[in-house]
Amino acid sequence: MADLYKDPIGTAQEAAQKLAQITGKPSHDVVLVMGSGWISATDALGKPTHEFAITDLPGFSAPTVTGHGGVVRSYEVTHDGKSLNVLVLLGRTHLYEGKGIEAVVHGVRTAVKAGCKTVVLTNACGGINRDYRVGQPVIIRDHISMTGVSPLIGADFVDLTDLYSKRLRDLVKKEDSTLAEGVYVHWRGPAYETPAEINMLRTLGADLVGMSTVPEAIAAHSLGAEVLGISLVTNAAAGVTGEKLSHTEVMEAGAAAAGRMGELLRKVLNRL
Ligand code: HPA
């Protein structure tokens, strides 16, 4: 069996083969990575054909964060006579868990190796932009990496001009023209930002702050997949309202918005 840290792409390939074996589906078309609070949004997709622990696939370890499930589901989503094999990763690995960047992007790499040409990354985040409200989904237009950590190794000079695909963003806006688009900043965490850091990030042009998504977007794009990012604002960022931040509040805001998020995802899948 390949070693995730010595051969991350080979390990993703092995995990993709095991996925095909478990599900009996030679390939998947789309992957949805479900962030904190997004997990019950998958109810809108109906009943999965398969569900199993992510640790059944090579290279994955059990999640360490409450609300990050560590479960894989496979769905067959049909619309207008067309059917898509949709892979759903309930939960993800974050940089702050200390498992390394290879573990952070192993899920999306596995999905792309399994055939997924579309990668949908969801997350919970703090709203830096004062116009945003808790419970509001925002389409990611672009990002700023405050970690500077890349999943790419070597002279892999990937262009990121259209990282968050304009085609996919436009397609989502056709479903809901009221959706805002914003710039997401990747913060390593696990501590939330200070109010001074949030002011700095706003000055830099950020609208949203969270601890995920950016490395996965880069890894997926570099393998040729088209990326869509949707953030759910679960709290006002530090200092915006003066309220303290808590993981419980983040999870509760996610749960409250799950119905709307699920509907949105279902509509997006119907358009793919
Ligand atoms: N900051 C960073 N990550 C987050 C936040 C936040 O305010 N809310 C949810 N994830």
XYZ file of C-alpha atoms and ligand atoms in Angstrom:
282
model
C 0.000 0.000 0.000
C 1.333 3.463 -0.919
C 2.384 5.869 1.850
C 0.350 9.085 1.904
C 3.358 11.194 2.835
C 5.819 9.614 0.375
C 3.412 9.159 -2.521
C 0.272 11.263 -2.031
C -0.975 10.929 -5.618
C -0.369 7.164 -5.695
C -2.252 6.841 -2.406
C -5.159 8.858 -3.827
C -5.202 6.515 -6.813
C -5.367 3.485 -4.507
C -8.148 5.094 -2.462
C -10.079 5.790 -5.689
C -9.759 2.129 -6.722
C -11.035 0.991 -3.324
C -13.941 3.437 -3.617
C -14.875 1.926 -6.989
C -14.672 -1.549 -5.467
C -16.859 -0.698 -2.449
C -19.520 1.168 -4.431
C -19.416 -0.933 -7.586
C -19.279 2.362 -9.501
C -16.257 2.558 -11.834
C -16.299 6.334 -11.512
C -17.925 9.278 -9.764
C -18.788 12.582 -11.441
C -18.980 15.162 -8.667
C -17.689 15.384 -5.119
C -19.245 17.461 -2.361
C -16.997 18.148 0.615
C -19.255 18.995 3.513
C -17.853 21.362 6.121
C -18.908 22.061 9.709
C -22.636 22.321 10.016
C -23.253 21.275 6.389
C -23.629 17.587 7.090
C -27.429 17.464 7.395
C -27.704 19.476 4.169
C -27.070 16.173 2.356
C -30.564 15.010 3.402
C -31.798 16.899 0.322
C -29.966 14.379 -1.894
C -32.178 11.503 -0.772
C -30.851 8.107 0.269
C -27.239 7.209 -0.491
C -26.536 3.991 -2.337
C -23.497 3.414 -0.083
C -22.203 4.792 3.193
C -18.998 3.794 4.973
C -16.218 5.116 7.227
C -13.578 7.143 5.409
C -10.939 5.066 7.199
C -11.996 2.132 4.960
C -10.078 3.901 2.166
C -6.253 3.925 2.053
C -4.519 7.004 3.458
C -7.337 8.350 5.636
C -7.329 8.641 9.411
C -10.269 9.259 11.744
C -11.385 12.903 12.122
C -10.543 14.740 15.319
C -13.097 17.564 15.232
C -16.685 17.424 16.521
C -19.060 17.966 13.630
C -16.622 16.608 11.062
C -18.093 13.200 10.342
C -15.403 11.031 8.725
C -18.029 9.321 6.587
C -18.195 8.737 2.833
C -21.473 8.497 0.962
C -22.199 7.719 -2.645
C -25.428 8.901 -4.269
C -27.039 8.480 -7.624
C -28.735 11.787 -8.360
C -31.102 11.795 -11.317
C -32.644 14.781 -13.054
C -34.305 15.106 -16.463
C -33.354 11.542 -17.335
C -29.677 12.150 -16.610
C -27.913 10.574 -13.692
C -24.791 11.589 -11.775
C -22.670 9.569 -9.384
C -22.143 11.971 -6.512
C -19.521 11.362 -3.881
C -20.046 13.096 -0.540
C -17.286 13.459 2.015
C -18.823 14.254 5.379
C -16.026 16.069 7.081
C -12.485 16.936 6.146
C -9.002 17.252 7.610
C -7.753 20.728 8.519
C -4.225 22.079 8.611
C -4.524 22.792 12.349
C -4.935 19.054 13.082
C -1.218 18.647 12.443
C -1.537 15.696 10.025
C 0.193 17.611 7.246
C -0.980 19.132 3.995
C -1.114 15.693 2.293
C -3.871 14.579 4.679
C -5.738 17.877 4.161
C -6.072 17.340 0.401
C -6.277 13.534 0.292
C -10.074 13.584 0.047
C -10.272 15.808 -3.023
C -7.346 14.060 -4.687
C -9.082 10.721 -4.169
C -12.293 12.155 -5.615
C -10.564 13.540 -8.715
C -8.738 10.250 -9.241
C -12.152 8.561 -8.929
C -13.295 10.612 -11.906
C -14.849 13.716 -10.330
C -14.508 16.612 -12.765
C -16.437 18.938 -10.456
C -15.387 19.581 -6.878
C -17.807 21.414 -4.604
C -16.205 22.639 -1.396
C -18.450 23.870 1.400
C -17.432 25.386 4.700
C -18.499 27.329 7.742
C -16.844 30.707 8.115
C -16.812 34.013 9.913
C -18.239 37.031 8.122
C -15.697 39.840 7.833
C -17.872 41.829 5.430
C -20.302 43.811 7.580
C -23.103 43.332 5.042
C -23.179 39.578 5.692
C -25.635 37.962 8.097
C -25.363 34.716 10.066
C -26.957 31.871 8.105
C -26.148 33.427 4.745
C -24.454 31.330 2.033
C -21.790 33.173 0.042
C -20.167 31.943 -3.178
C -16.370 32.071 -3.028
C -15.079 34.282 -5.849
C -11.406 34.172 -4.898
C -9.167 33.524 -1.915
C -6.249 34.858 0.071
C -3.964 32.300 1.701
C -2.734 33.508 5.075
C -1.058 30.153 5.677
C 0.982 30.164 2.483
C 0.905 26.364 2.657
C 0.515 24.698 -0.736
C -0.316 21.059 -1.433
C 1.851 21.236 -4.563
C 5.456 20.144 -4.584
C 8.069 20.933 -7.214
C 7.904 23.176 -10.239
C 4.123 22.927 -10.528
C 3.368 26.559 -11.469
C -0.398 26.296 -11.629
C -2.436 29.303 -12.772
C -5.118 30.255 -10.220
C -6.791 33.072 -12.162
C -10.067 31.163 -12.495
C -9.616 28.848 -9.495
C -13.241 29.263 -8.401
C -14.780 28.603 -11.787
C -16.773 31.515 -13.208
C -18.898 29.036 -15.128
C -19.929 27.260 -11.932
C -20.435 30.525 -10.027
C -22.744 31.787 -12.763
C -24.624 28.522 -12.735
C -25.280 28.842 -8.974
C -26.385 32.457 -9.387
C -28.888 31.323 -12.010
C -30.465 29.255 -9.220
C -30.355 32.074 -6.689
C -29.537 35.540 -7.978
C -29.554 36.981 -4.428
C -26.368 35.092 -3.480
C -23.358 37.257 -2.667
C -19.827 36.484 -3.877
C -16.845 37.080 -1.659
C -13.143 36.608 -1.057
C -12.347 33.815 1.441
C -9.233 33.976 3.543
C -7.594 30.806 4.830
C -6.592 31.113 8.479
C -4.628 28.226 9.965
C -6.349 28.239 13.351
C -7.247 26.491 15.553
C -7.480 29.771 17.466
C -9.935 32.175 15.882
C -8.584 35.514 14.699
C -8.195 38.566 16.918
C -10.290 41.672 16.173
C -7.098 43.406 14.989
C -6.406 40.542 12.581
C -9.946 40.772 11.242
C -9.460 44.495 10.584
C -6.222 43.679 8.764
C -7.922 40.979 6.686
C -10.759 43.339 5.747
C -8.183 45.916 4.633
C -6.572 43.223 2.479
C -9.875 42.635 0.689
C -11.253 39.595 2.510
C -14.978 39.074 3.084
C -14.958 35.652 4.762
C -12.553 33.827 7.048
C -12.230 30.114 7.728
C -9.792 27.293 8.312
C -10.287 25.106 5.245
C -11.060 24.949 1.504
C -8.040 26.769 0.041
C -5.560 23.843 -0.086
C -8.297 21.523 -1.404
C -9.246 24.021 -4.116
C -5.622 24.280 -5.265
C -5.091 20.494 -5.210
C -8.297 19.814 -7.174
C -7.624 22.561 -9.737
C -4.060 21.383 -10.312
C -5.442 17.921 -11.179
C -7.785 19.488 -13.727
C -11.089 19.583 -11.810
C -13.460 22.543 -11.852
C -13.962 24.020 -8.374
C -16.983 25.615 -6.738
C -16.727 26.985 -3.188
C -19.703 27.898 -1.024
C -19.283 29.338 2.465
C -21.942 29.515 5.113
C -21.526 32.515 7.398
C -21.969 30.959 10.847
C -20.829 33.947 12.888
C -19.688 37.529 12.571
C -15.865 37.500 12.575
C -14.019 38.514 15.749
C -14.646 42.099 16.794
C -17.418 42.736 14.247
C -20.217 42.577 16.834
C -18.144 42.249 20.020
C -19.646 38.779 20.684
C -17.253 35.945 21.573
C -16.821 33.098 19.050
C -17.584 29.467 19.828
C -17.516 26.203 17.876
C -20.990 25.378 19.286
C -22.383 28.582 17.789
C -20.778 27.689 14.449
C -22.378 24.224 14.499
C -25.798 25.581 15.523
C -25.828 28.182 12.752
C -24.912 25.417 10.310
C -27.723 23.171 11.506
C -30.240 26.020 11.270
C -29.308 26.713 7.641
C -29.003 23.051 6.577
C -32.359 22.920 4.782
C -31.601 25.921 2.587
C -28.060 24.716 1.914
C -29.308 21.264 0.911
C -31.828 22.706 -1.526
C -29.125 24.884 -3.049
C -26.752 21.934 -3.509
C -29.485 19.819 -5.045
C -30.322 22.582 -7.560
C -26.664 23.017 -8.441
C -26.293 19.268 -9.073
C -29.338 19.365 -11.330
C -27.621 21.970 -13.477
C -24.308 20.160 -13.858
N -12.920 32.287 11.857
C -12.276 31.216 11.345
N -12.884 30.083 11.044
C -14.203 30.006 11.251
C -14.935 31.074 11.770
C -14.261 32.283 12.094
O -14.834 33.270 12.562
N -16.234 30.661 11.849
C -16.263 29.390 11.386
N -15.046 28.986 11.009
